[in-house]
Amino acid sequence: MTVTPALDAKLAEDGPAISGLKPGIDPISDAAAGQWTLIWRKFLNQKVALFCGGVILVLYLIGAFAEFLAPGLPDTSRAQYTYAPPQSLGLFTPSGEFQLHVKGYKVEIDKAALRRTFVVDDSVVIPVGLFVEGPTYKFWNLFESNRHLIGPLDPSQTMYLLGADRLGRDLLSRLIYGTRISMSIGLIGVCMSLFLGVVLGSISGYFGGWVDTIIQRVIEVVSAMPTIPLWLGLAAAIPLTWSPIHVYFVITIIVSLLGWTGLAREVRGRFFSLRNEDFVTAAKLDGSSERRVIFRHILPSLTSHILAVTTLAVPSMIIAETSLSFLGVGLKAPVVSWGVLLQDAQNIRSISTAPWLLIWPSLAVVIAVLSFNFFGDGLRDAADPYET
Amino acid sequence: MLNYILKRLVYMIPTLIGMSIISFAIIQLPPGDYLTSLLSTLADGGSPIDPATVERLRSQYGLDQPIWIQYGKWMLGIITRGDFGFSFEWNQPVSEVIWSRMGSTLAISFAALILVWAVSLPIGIYSAVRRNSIGDHVFTFFGFIGLAVPNFILALTLMYVSFRVFGQSVGGLFSPEYVDAPWSMGKLWDLILHLWIPILVIGMSGTAAMIRILRANLTDELSKPYVTTARAKGLPEYKVIVKYPVRIALNPFVSAIGWVLPELVSGVTITAIVLNLPTAGPLLLRALVAQDMYLAGSFILLLSVLTLVGMLISDILLALLDTRIRYN
């Protein structure tokens, strides 16, 4: 606050009582609010983080309802539509009536290059509808359905909103199915490194001494090794004969094996600063066991910080999976993830024929990573509500 | 100072041992040993070996011994003879394949590190001094993009853009006509034309991180009383900023090499695979896919050592910069 001394003196005499709180905050409800209410209120002030939290939620919802949201199945291939370019969604047909539609293709043979090129054919209108019947899927492996959010009214016709790949598969459907795999790997991986990081970090920070030294040395070694060579080395050892679901879990473990060090460091640092606080001494004098002191007294007061650091660790997991799959040692087809999709955009020739194969999966990765970063930053700022 | 360096060197030994254990574990990870894969290759070629020869080879390479003895032998070979084992894919000792590739990896990582510093120092200072100006917001935005876009996607994008805009293929280090040509100005220029994309790609995320660090630290310093004092004394503004606060804010900047360098080396690996550069990356991937494990393990070990040496250098630089560290 910048107040001139004279004004200050006047206020002290007959002005209203000055509160250190920002205007608009009710001091009584703020003083009575619990830690989590305060964190929530502080977080609500961060518009960017809030927005990114929304984006993350949407991404997970897309992943959860992939079967319904995708216009088709991820593996349906149509050889005659190899590298078909994206079709744009139109509202009014050439005859002027309102009808959601895409335009059809006309195939032209480029005589010089001996290549087929697709040209949008304005005379062919493929009507598109919402909640249409399409290919049958098994939702969450529980029940069968054939409703899709969007799709051509006649299932035998084609709609490639984001274009097609080398086998004429719909990129939009594949991207939506890939969201499920890529986003869940980030989540499961981070849970595993959270477990490792919290357990080892707490032990290290609480006990100190030689236990701390050993754990710190391990962290140092792991974090000093360049990640991609190490990931490659671990992932390449996965036998080719393993089932996709097996590979999925091993990749999650590999990704989390290298991600826990940052978390462990954070937890250890906080433990060091809390170890000598009065409430810890009090708990010890009350005869609490060491396990109880760690898990009942110290850890709960760290939860908000741990949550923030965990969120900030998710993007590196997503990037790890994407990189590994892109290089061909991570997830492999028939599994669809963003990294697997990017595998199709590996060389300049396929990128220049079909740039959408690079653009859309990359955009998905970047949006996910950015959202997690901003969301985590916001959480971190809100994590300590008593800080002024 | 010498004492300090010696202490750091001794301190490095356990870390080195840890790294070598991890690298060796990766060598051992795939099922079977390298004789198994050699045998299957030979059998595919239609010339199976009789079991007695297999046994002889197995004992010759020490594969019938317990794992820690194998590890000991491997380490002993590296330390005493510079022998990293035998590459079955290349049919040569690993050490003959590995050094030229490590050299180019080192050169590109170093160039990227220089770029990171050269770019992030002025931008970091600008962003801290002109906080919340338009320039600051623009740099912050690009910084976030740099942090969020994985190296290989950036490489692919730049590859596409340069193909579209300049009509130039960007893979490799030289254009086809210069690959076997003797060194000349033209060849050097060609190399620079090819090198800017990988170095930009590799340096991007490091630069973004460094700008953020420098900006945060310098902002803290700028609000301290000594800066006000210096300004009140009538020092010119550039001196007020560069002489004191920047010097202090440089500390974390230098020590950040510790984690920026592993990232750079990691970035070189994957970028080189995408752009087909003759560094360790493509060879490592190939070795891993072919399960040529001694080559792969040696690459992982040497890349790790590279980052460790970088950290040592950053420690020494930090001690030179800040007297307090030397005497603590």
XYZ file of C-alpha atoms in Angstrom:
716
model
C 0.000 0.000 0.000
C 1.240 3.427 -0.793
C -0.277 5.966 1.567
C 1.226 9.326 2.422
C 2.136 9.687 6.101
C -0.343 12.496 6.648
C -3.198 10.488 5.213
C -2.036 7.497 7.194
C -2.229 9.415 10.456
C -5.662 10.723 9.611
C -6.939 7.278 8.803
C -5.576 5.967 12.049
C -7.504 8.574 13.977
C -10.965 8.725 12.519
C -10.989 6.607 9.327
C -12.451 3.116 9.162
C -10.294 0.238 10.322
C -7.820 -0.725 7.591
C -7.741 -4.342 6.600
C -4.687 -5.864 4.981
C -6.955 -7.896 2.759
C -7.865 -6.922 -0.751
C -11.153 -5.051 -1.111
C -14.033 -7.306 -1.964
C -12.903 -10.129 0.283
C -15.092 -10.617 3.304
C -12.536 -10.866 6.118
C -14.740 -12.911 8.376
C -15.615 -15.619 5.876
C -11.967 -15.678 4.763
C -10.674 -16.096 8.291
C -13.102 -18.890 8.998
C -12.538 -20.698 5.697
C -10.520 -23.891 5.673
C -7.318 -24.397 3.733
C -9.014 -26.029 0.737
C -11.671 -23.318 0.489
C -8.911 -20.713 0.424
C -6.983 -22.635 -2.233
C -10.131 -22.937 -4.308
C -10.862 -19.210 -4.010
C -7.311 -18.317 -4.964
C -7.450 -20.697 -7.889
C -10.704 -19.215 -9.174
C -8.857 -15.917 -9.682
C -6.559 -17.486 -12.247
C -8.488 -17.232 -15.459
C -5.920 -18.874 -17.736
C -5.431 -21.836 -15.434
C -9.184 -22.208 -15.089
C -9.629 -22.201 -18.846
C -6.857 -24.766 -19.290
C -8.463 -26.927 -16.623
C -11.580 -26.850 -18.799
C -9.579 -27.873 -21.865
C -8.082 -30.808 -19.973
C -11.538 -31.869 -18.843
C -12.788 -31.733 -22.437
C -9.824 -33.818 -23.615
C -10.557 -36.488 -21.030
C -14.243 -36.457 -21.947
C -13.281 -36.915 -25.602
C -11.123 -39.838 -24.525
C -13.915 -41.323 -22.441
C -16.591 -41.103 -25.132
C -14.309 -41.761 -28.097
C -16.553 -44.410 -29.658
C -19.561 -42.119 -29.765
C -17.708 -38.939 -30.769
C -15.704 -40.487 -33.595
C -17.555 -40.538 -36.923
C -16.128 -43.945 -37.779
C -13.953 -46.759 -36.512
C -10.198 -46.134 -36.298
C -9.267 -49.134 -38.431
C -11.725 -48.942 -41.317
C -9.555 -48.479 -44.365
C -10.658 -47.567 -47.880
C -7.835 -47.999 -50.327
C -9.406 -45.759 -52.965
C -9.180 -42.777 -50.586
C -5.438 -42.875 -49.929
C -4.318 -39.448 -48.636
C -7.706 -37.889 -49.356
C -7.528 -34.237 -48.259
C -9.793 -32.798 -45.537
C -13.368 -31.973 -46.510
C -14.897 -28.896 -44.988
C -18.295 -28.945 -43.372
C -20.825 -26.752 -45.191
C -24.181 -25.470 -43.991
C -26.033 -24.578 -47.209
C -26.081 -26.762 -50.310
C -25.515 -25.169 -53.746
C -29.283 -25.198 -54.250
C -29.596 -22.951 -51.197
C -31.354 -25.236 -48.760
C -30.072 -25.778 -45.239
C -28.364 -29.129 -44.973
C -25.170 -30.042 -43.127
C -22.947 -31.546 -45.796
C -19.489 -32.163 -47.178
C -18.492 -32.028 -50.820
C -17.458 -35.161 -52.627
C -14.138 -35.876 -54.344
C -13.221 -36.211 -57.967
C -10.075 -38.164 -58.684
C -7.747 -36.772 -61.318
C -4.690 -38.535 -62.584
C -1.635 -36.320 -62.748
C -0.115 -37.668 -65.972
C 3.331 -36.140 -65.376
C 3.802 -37.400 -61.840
C 1.679 -40.529 -62.356
C -0.154 -39.725 -59.176
C -3.771 -39.517 -58.187
C -4.916 -36.169 -56.870
C -8.227 -35.442 -55.217
C -10.211 -32.432 -56.306
C -13.289 -31.231 -54.468
C -16.296 -31.934 -56.661
C -18.893 -29.245 -56.040
C -21.651 -31.201 -57.750
C -21.545 -34.089 -55.277
C -23.147 -33.236 -51.956
C -22.868 -35.776 -49.164
C -25.496 -34.950 -46.526
C -24.206 -35.102 -42.981
C -26.262 -35.369 -39.807
C -25.944 -35.375 -36.057
C -26.646 -38.479 -33.966
C -26.631 -40.634 -37.076
C -26.358 -44.380 -37.375
C -22.966 -45.555 -38.501
C -20.577 -48.452 -38.000
C -21.313 -50.578 -34.939
C -19.008 -50.318 -31.932
C -18.950 -51.744 -28.456
C -19.054 -48.872 -25.990
C -16.503 -49.389 -23.176
C -16.704 -53.043 -24.148
C -20.085 -53.125 -22.406
C -22.896 -52.670 -24.890
C -23.196 -52.333 -28.622
C -24.383 -49.241 -30.381
C -24.133 -47.589 -33.756
C -24.985 -43.979 -32.886
C -22.329 -41.408 -33.739
C -22.303 -37.730 -32.865
C -21.684 -36.755 -36.453
C -21.437 -38.662 -39.704
C -22.746 -39.004 -43.247
C -26.464 -39.876 -43.359
C -25.668 -42.742 -45.683
C -22.968 -44.809 -43.918
C -21.576 -46.093 -47.194
C -20.502 -42.580 -48.165
C -17.347 -40.987 -46.843
C -16.616 -37.985 -44.670
C -13.001 -37.022 -43.981
C -13.182 -33.843 -41.915
C -9.458 -33.931 -41.131
C -8.350 -35.931 -44.156
C -7.311 -39.540 -44.607
C -4.069 -41.405 -44.105
C -2.115 -43.793 -46.318
C -4.725 -46.522 -45.988
C -7.681 -44.195 -46.377
C -8.536 -44.265 -42.689
C -10.340 -41.272 -41.184
C -7.836 -39.103 -39.298
C -10.520 -37.497 -37.119
C -11.705 -40.856 -35.789
C -8.149 -42.000 -35.194
C -7.271 -38.771 -33.413
C -10.261 -39.149 -31.109
C -9.391 -42.739 -30.273
C -5.746 -41.669 -29.821
C -6.824 -39.097 -27.232
C -7.983 -41.922 -25.003
C -4.627 -43.725 -25.082
C -2.338 -40.695 -24.942
C -4.178 -38.863 -22.187
C -4.601 -41.972 -20.052
C -0.932 -42.898 -20.309
C -0.113 -39.478 -18.891
C -2.532 -39.996 -16.016
C -1.561 -43.557 -15.093
C 2.132 -42.804 -15.499
C 1.919 -39.812 -13.232
C 0.084 -41.844 -10.575
C 2.923 -44.332 -10.551
C 5.631 -41.704 -10.312
C 3.570 -39.951 -7.667
C 3.652 -43.094 -5.577
C 7.407 -43.597 -6.039
C 8.179 -39.920 -5.576
C 6.089 -39.454 -2.442
C 7.282 -42.610 -0.714
C 10.976 -42.102 -1.472
C 10.813 -38.322 -1.019
C 9.137 -38.609 2.390
C 11.557 -41.234 3.623
C 14.477 -39.189 2.390
C 13.285 -35.920 3.869
C 12.030 -37.311 7.145
C 14.921 -39.516 8.148
C 17.787 -37.559 6.620
C 21.248 -39.023 7.251
C 22.523 -41.911 5.158
C 19.078 -42.919 3.897
C 18.740 -39.440 2.468
C 22.225 -39.585 0.948
C 21.547 -42.841 -0.863
C 18.163 -41.777 -2.228
C 19.597 -38.435 -3.298
C 22.423 -40.135 -5.151
C 19.967 -42.364 -6.979
C 17.905 -39.325 -7.945
C 21.040 -37.569 -9.132
C 22.062 -40.483 -11.324
C 18.621 -40.924 -12.863
C 18.051 -37.242 -13.528
C 21.537 -36.723 -14.964
C 21.036 -39.394 -17.609
C 19.580 -38.025 -20.840
C 15.988 -39.229 -20.906
C 15.396 -40.158 -24.523
C 18.344 -42.573 -24.880
C 17.343 -44.175 -21.601
C 13.666 -44.459 -22.575
C 14.717 -45.920 -25.897
C 16.929 -48.462 -24.195
C 14.191 -49.575 -21.844
C 11.401 -49.589 -24.424
C 13.434 -51.485 -27.009
C 13.672 -54.404 -24.607
C 9.917 -55.039 -24.825
C 9.508 -58.272 -26.775
C 7.683 -57.871 -30.073
C 5.373 -60.743 -29.244
C 3.685 -59.035 -26.309
C 0.048 -58.048 -26.580
C -0.796 -54.354 -27.040
C -2.286 -54.057 -23.556
C 0.900 -55.504 -22.062
C 3.034 -53.060 -24.019
C 0.764 -50.212 -22.920
C 1.403 -50.932 -19.255
C 5.121 -51.464 -19.670
C 5.413 -48.164 -21.513
C 3.551 -46.427 -18.684
C 5.961 -47.943 -16.190
C 8.999 -46.894 -18.230
C 7.683 -43.380 -18.577
C 7.024 -43.099 -14.859
C 10.348 -44.672 -13.852
C 12.134 -41.539 -14.969
C 9.462 -39.061 -13.933
C 9.478 -39.562 -10.197
C 12.739 -37.777 -9.411
C 11.343 -34.261 -9.628
C 8.447 -35.175 -7.364
C 10.700 -36.856 -4.841
C 12.914 -33.764 -4.716
C 9.959 -31.478 -4.120
C 8.517 -33.683 -1.365
C 11.902 -34.020 0.311
C 12.465 -30.283 0.336
C 9.083 -29.655 1.942
C 9.689 -32.382 4.506
C 12.956 -30.762 5.487
C 11.229 -27.482 6.158
C 8.330 -29.053 8.050
C 10.324 -31.593 10.055
C 11.053 -29.166 12.868
C 7.675 -27.420 12.972
C 5.883 -27.375 16.302
C 3.006 -29.583 15.223
C 5.417 -32.340 14.212
C 7.234 -32.137 17.538
C 3.882 -32.219 19.305
C 2.829 -35.316 17.385
C 6.101 -37.019 18.243
C 5.770 -36.127 21.936
C 2.271 -37.545 21.866
C 3.879 -40.834 20.992
C 2.873 -41.109 17.327
C 4.785 -43.689 15.376
C 7.048 -42.486 12.567
C 4.636 -43.799 9.968
C 1.806 -41.855 11.569
C 3.834 -38.658 11.756
C 4.699 -38.924 8.069
C 1.339 -39.945 6.675
C -1.113 -38.303 9.081
C 0.659 -35.111 10.025
C 3.221 -34.021 7.453
C 1.894 -35.339 4.133
C -1.605 -33.800 4.397
C -0.096 -30.344 4.711
C 1.854 -30.973 1.501
C -1.058 -32.280 -0.542
C -1.713 -29.094 -2.458
C 1.939 -28.720 -3.446
C 2.192 -32.340 -4.469
C -0.931 -31.943 -6.580
C 0.589 -28.987 -8.407
C 3.908 -30.709 -9.080
C 2.075 -33.813 -10.242
C 0.064 -31.830 -12.759
C 3.254 -30.283 -14.068
C 4.712 -33.782 -14.534
C 1.918 -35.025 -16.813
C 3.124 -33.220 -19.969
C 6.517 -34.895 -19.868
C 4.749 -38.266 -19.706
C 2.644 -37.414 -22.745
C 5.709 -36.218 -24.649
C 7.594 -39.362 -23.637
C 4.899 -41.673 -24.947
C 4.542 -39.662 -28.137
C 8.288 -39.656 -28.784
C 8.698 -43.365 -28.127
C 5.754 -44.350 -30.301
C 6.924 -41.973 -33.016
C 10.318 -43.680 -33.060
C 8.649 -47.058 -33.324
C 9.714 -48.511 -29.976
C 6.652 -47.472 -27.984
C 3.060 -48.328 -28.746
C 2.459 -49.931 -32.094
C -0.491 -50.319 -34.442
C -3.304 -51.579 -33.961
C -3.151 -49.369 -30.855
C -3.868 -45.760 -31.793
C -2.152 -42.966 -29.889
C -0.983 -39.518 -30.938
C 2.548 -40.867 -31.221
C 1.430 -43.761 -33.407
C -0.414 -41.276 -35.633
C 2.718 -39.170 -35.953
C 4.596 -42.214 -37.158
C 2.770 -41.747 -40.462
C 4.322 -38.297 -40.755
C 7.876 -39.471 -40.427
C 9.432 -38.359 -43.670
C 9.245 -35.290 -45.813
C 7.536 -37.126 -48.665
C 4.461 -38.142 -46.695
C 4.332 -34.771 -44.936
C 4.344 -32.896 -48.220
C 1.617 -35.094 -49.730
C -0.520 -35.045 -46.615
C 0.444 -32.223 -44.222
C -2.682 -32.863 -42.130
C -1.089 -36.063 -40.848
C 1.508 -33.890 -39.113
C -0.640 -30.896 -38.225
C -3.568 -32.402 -36.315
C -1.811 -34.933 -34.077
C 0.902 -32.342 -33.294
C -1.737 -29.800 -32.431
C -3.378 -32.287 -30.075
C -0.062 -32.923 -28.314
C 0.739 -29.223 -28.033
C -2.717 -28.328 -26.711
C -2.588 -31.071 -24.096
C 0.924 -30.167 -22.981
C 0.252 -26.432 -22.839
C -2.991 -26.912 -20.918
C -1.339 -29.090 -18.314
C 1.493 -26.578 -17.948
C -0.780 -23.569 -17.415
C -3.158 -25.543 -15.196
C -0.247 -26.767 -13.072
C 1.222 -23.275 -12.839
C -2.114 -21.992 -11.577
C -2.381 -24.803 -9.046
C 1.112 -24.079 -7.814
C 0.327 -20.422 -7.303
C -2.841 -21.305 -5.420
C -1.253 -24.124 -3.433
C -0.172 -21.913 -0.572
C -3.170 -19.727 0.320
C -1.488 -18.168 3.376
C 1.318 -16.672 1.362
C 0.884 -12.954 0.793
C 39.948 -23.672 -6.391
C 41.957 -26.766 -7.286
C 40.729 -28.359 -4.102
C 37.157 -27.621 -5.069
C 37.583 -29.160 -8.528
C 39.193 -32.269 -7.048
C 36.324 -32.597 -4.592
C 33.786 -32.377 -7.414
C 35.723 -34.989 -9.382
C 35.716 -37.449 -6.491
C 32.053 -36.727 -5.958
C 31.381 -37.721 -9.576
C 32.655 -41.273 -9.127
C 29.581 -42.782 -7.427
C 27.327 -41.126 -10.012
C 29.467 -42.581 -12.773
C 29.221 -46.027 -11.244
C 25.455 -45.655 -10.990
C 25.230 -44.665 -14.643
C 27.391 -47.568 -15.752
C 25.192 -49.975 -13.782
C 22.060 -48.615 -15.461
C 23.699 -48.826 -18.904
C 24.795 -52.380 -18.252
C 21.317 -53.272 -17.044
C 19.975 -52.043 -20.393
C 22.485 -54.245 -22.208
C 21.209 -57.219 -20.229
C 17.527 -56.325 -20.535
C 16.473 -58.041 -23.777
C 15.794 -61.747 -23.383
C 18.742 -63.916 -24.346
C 22.274 -62.671 -24.886
C 23.875 -61.446 -28.036
C 24.980 -64.891 -29.047
C 21.325 -65.849 -29.262
C 20.674 -63.109 -31.761
C 23.899 -63.890 -33.621
C 22.868 -67.530 -33.868
C 19.421 -66.683 -35.174
C 20.940 -64.390 -37.798
C 23.323 -67.122 -38.878
C 20.541 -69.702 -38.902
C 18.438 -67.363 -41.059
C 21.362 -67.146 -43.431
C 21.350 -70.952 -43.693
C 24.595 -71.652 -41.877
C 23.805 -73.003 -38.413
C 26.720 -73.440 -36.010
C 27.315 -76.638 -34.080
C 26.673 -76.528 -30.309
C 30.333 -76.934 -29.360
C 31.291 -73.710 -31.135
C 28.442 -71.944 -29.360
C 29.750 -73.085 -25.998
C 33.255 -71.983 -26.905
C 32.040 -68.526 -27.966
C 29.933 -68.276 -24.851
C 32.858 -68.860 -22.530
C 35.097 -66.664 -24.669
C 32.767 -63.697 -24.145
C 32.195 -64.621 -20.505
C 28.479 -65.095 -21.044
C 28.379 -68.202 -18.873
C 29.544 -66.282 -15.826
C 27.429 -64.518 -13.195
C 26.137 -61.114 -14.114
C 28.359 -59.035 -11.811
C 31.473 -60.650 -13.250
C 30.255 -59.765 -16.730
C 29.701 -56.205 -15.538
C 33.165 -56.129 -13.982
C 34.732 -57.376 -17.189
C 32.918 -54.788 -19.252
C 33.962 -51.948 -16.964
C 37.539 -53.220 -16.722
C 37.757 -53.358 -20.499
C 36.497 -49.776 -20.813
C 38.787 -48.349 -18.138
C 41.974 -50.186 -19.011
C 41.754 -50.656 -22.759
C 38.968 -48.391 -23.935
C 37.242 -51.578 -25.100
C 33.459 -51.215 -24.989
C 32.682 -54.698 -26.245
C 31.901 -56.010 -29.687
C 29.236 -54.760 -32.058
C 27.684 -57.703 -33.823
C 25.786 -55.644 -36.318
C 28.884 -53.841 -37.530
C 31.198 -56.762 -36.916
C 33.664 -54.376 -35.351
C 34.665 -53.381 -31.833
C 32.179 -50.829 -30.473
C 34.957 -48.298 -29.896
C 35.633 -48.071 -33.624
C 32.042 -47.206 -34.453
C 31.279 -44.929 -31.573
C 33.793 -42.077 -31.365
C 33.069 -40.156 -34.556
C 29.367 -40.240 -33.730
C 30.006 -39.041 -30.182
C 32.136 -36.229 -31.566
C 29.348 -34.873 -33.738
C 26.871 -35.264 -30.865
C 29.171 -33.243 -28.646
C 29.646 -30.567 -31.303
C 25.917 -30.140 -31.943
C 25.024 -30.166 -28.228
C 27.692 -27.572 -27.563
C 26.515 -25.361 -30.412
C 22.952 -25.631 -29.075
C 24.114 -24.713 -25.571
C 25.885 -21.627 -26.896
C 22.699 -20.687 -28.760
C 20.634 -21.172 -25.586
C 22.867 -18.832 -23.655
C 23.347 -16.267 -26.365
C 19.617 -15.960 -26.974
C 18.198 -16.295 -23.490
C 20.549 -13.878 -21.728
C 19.491 -10.686 -23.537
C 15.841 -11.765 -23.784
C 15.725 -12.734 -20.106
C 17.160 -9.377 -19.068
C 14.791 -7.525 -21.376
C 11.770 -9.452 -20.085
C 12.657 -8.793 -16.458
C 13.405 -5.102 -16.921
C 10.387 -4.435 -19.153
C 7.993 -6.684 -17.345
C 4.488 -6.942 -18.832
C 5.484 -4.935 -21.894
C 4.328 -6.188 -25.275
C 7.800 -7.563 -25.990
C 7.770 -9.474 -22.716
C 4.401 -11.030 -23.519
C 5.553 -11.995 -27.007
C 8.674 -13.679 -25.623
C 6.677 -15.413 -22.887
C 4.286 -16.732 -25.502
C 7.097 -18.076 -27.666
C 8.713 -19.458 -24.548
C 5.624 -21.472 -23.736
C 5.430 -22.770 -27.291
C 9.094 -23.740 -27.042
C 8.415 -25.653 -23.836
C 5.274 -27.333 -25.109
C 6.285 -28.522 -28.567
C 8.301 -31.739 -28.458
C 11.616 -31.565 -30.309
C 10.689 -33.996 -33.029
C 7.442 -32.222 -33.893
C 9.331 -28.942 -34.159
C 11.898 -30.638 -36.383
C 9.216 -32.106 -38.648
C 7.417 -28.781 -38.877
C 10.562 -26.841 -39.749
C 11.458 -29.553 -42.241
C 8.096 -29.112 -43.933
C 8.259 -25.314 -43.851
C 11.776 -25.217 -45.257
C 10.760 -27.697 -47.944
C 7.750 -25.583 -48.879
C 9.372 -22.166 -48.642
C 12.938 -22.804 -49.751
C 12.360 -25.993 -51.710
C 15.357 -27.379 -49.879
C 15.634 -30.836 -48.375
C 16.976 -30.538 -44.894
C 17.951 -34.055 -43.877
C 21.574 -34.872 -43.166
C 24.436 -32.447 -42.780
C 25.294 -31.817 -46.449
C 23.540 -31.573 -49.772
C 24.218 -34.607 -51.987
C 26.750 -32.779 -54.147
C 28.911 -31.856 -51.142
C 28.902 -35.145 -49.222
C 32.159 -36.431 -50.690
C 33.573 -33.079 -51.778
C 36.730 -31.728 -50.088
C 36.297 -28.843 -47.652
C 35.658 -25.493 -49.265
C 33.746 -22.312 -48.520
C 30.803 -23.722 -50.416
C 30.777 -26.852 -48.334
C 30.997 -24.867 -45.107
C 28.077 -22.684 -46.175
C 26.146 -25.807 -47.097
C 26.839 -27.226 -43.630
C 25.602 -24.047 -41.957
C 22.438 -24.127 -44.105
C 21.771 -27.660 -42.905
C 22.773 -27.104 -39.311
C 20.552 -24.200 -38.336
C 17.384 -26.276 -38.167
C 18.693 -28.948 -35.785
C 20.404 -26.414 -33.554
C 17.296 -24.248 -33.420
C 15.125 -27.265 -32.675
C 17.398 -28.592 -29.964
C 17.963 -25.217 -28.345
C 14.339 -24.071 -28.366
C 13.008 -25.635 -25.180
C 16.223 -24.978 -23.262
C 16.115 -21.338 -24.309
C 12.516 -21.033 -23.190
C 13.299 -22.521 -19.788
C 16.366 -20.337 -19.317
C 14.453 -17.173 -20.165
C 11.876 -18.030 -17.529
C 14.538 -18.699 -14.906
C 16.512 -15.535 -15.631
C 13.366 -13.420 -15.732
C 12.140 -14.720 -12.358
C 15.502 -14.300 -10.645
C 16.232 -10.900 -12.064
C 12.762 -9.671 -11.145
C 13.426 -10.635 -7.531
C 16.775 -8.880 -7.563
C 15.517 -5.703 -9.205
C 13.179 -4.916 -6.323
C 15.956 -5.091 -3.715
C 17.136 -1.949 -1.902
C 20.667 -2.019 -3.300
C 19.310 -1.462 -6.782
C 17.387 1.583 -5.577
C 20.567 2.818 -3.884
C 22.590 2.409 -7.044
C 19.945 4.257 -8.993
C 19.750 7.015 -6.358
C 23.511 7.458 -6.576
C 22.974 8.382 -10.193
C 24.504 5.377 -11.943
C 23.468 5.091 -15.567
C 20.552 2.674 -15.929
C 22.426 0.026 -17.914
C 25.108 -0.071 -15.236
C 22.529 -0.320 -12.456
C 21.139 -3.418 -14.104
C 24.121 -5.161 -15.631
C 26.677 -4.517 -12.934
C 24.896 -5.943 -9.873
C 21.505 -7.681 -10.235
C 22.350 -9.477 -13.462
C 25.524 -10.848 -11.927
C 23.572 -12.329 -9.048
C 20.784 -13.605 -11.280
C 23.394 -15.357 -13.400
C 24.075 -17.955 -10.702
C 20.996 -20.102 -11.276
C 21.498 -19.464 -14.962
C 24.875 -21.181 -14.890
C 23.854 -23.966 -12.536
C 20.885 -24.720 -14.789
C 23.304 -26.365 -17.234
C 23.040 -29.323 -14.896
C 19.565 -30.126 -16.174
C 19.572 -28.286 -19.481
C 22.444 -30.380 -20.797
C 20.747 -33.777 -20.339
C 17.767 -32.243 -22.126
C 19.963 -31.017 -24.962
C 21.653 -34.399 -25.384
C 18.246 -36.035 -25.271
C 17.032 -33.548 -27.863
C 20.017 -34.176 -30.116
C 19.219 -37.879 -30.057
C 15.643 -37.631 -31.270
C 16.171 -34.649 -33.577
C 19.064 -36.423 -35.248
C 16.844 -39.430 -35.890
C 14.194 -37.239 -37.528
C 16.632 -35.152 -39.550
C 18.985 -38.048 -40.252
C 22.102 -36.432 -38.813
C 25.252 -38.519 -38.322
C 25.202 -38.342 -34.513
C 24.719 -40.977 -31.853
C 20.912 -40.876 -32.131
C 20.164 -42.806 -35.336
C 22.861 -45.365 -34.598
C 21.563 -45.874 -31.068
C 18.044 -46.492 -32.321
C 19.299 -48.897 -34.962
C 21.446 -50.740 -32.423
C 18.488 -51.047 -30.075
C 16.154 -52.329 -32.746
C 18.756 -54.849 -33.909
C 19.514 -55.681 -30.260
C 23.174 -54.899 -30.805
C 23.297 -54.313 -27.091
C 26.941 -53.519 -26.411
C 26.824 -50.714 -28.940
C 23.538 -49.411 -27.521
C 24.680 -49.648 -23.899
C 27.959 -47.905 -24.697
C 26.109 -45.070 -26.393
C 23.828 -44.642 -23.388
C 26.804 -44.696 -21.040
C 28.806 -42.179 -23.063
C 25.842 -39.828 -23.534
C 25.334 -39.914 -19.772
C 29.000 -39.200 -19.166
C 28.714 -36.284 -21.560
C 26.037 -34.683 -19.397
C 28.056 -35.422 -16.278
C 31.085 -33.622 -17.686
C 28.800 -30.736 -18.578
C 27.644 -30.573 -14.978
C 31.228 -30.532 -13.774
C 31.936 -27.609 -16.057
C 28.858 -25.796 -14.772
C 30.005 -26.370 -11.181
C 33.427 -24.944 -11.983
C 31.917 -21.957 -13.772
C 29.637 -21.355 -10.827
C 32.580 -21.443 -8.428
C 34.435 -18.960 -10.615
C 31.401 -16.705 -10.660
C 30.519 -16.882 -6.992
C 33.249 -16.935 -4.363
C 30.885 -18.131 -1.637
C 30.509 -21.532 -3.292
C 34.240 -22.137 -3.458
C 34.765 -21.639 0.256
C 31.750 -23.462 1.588
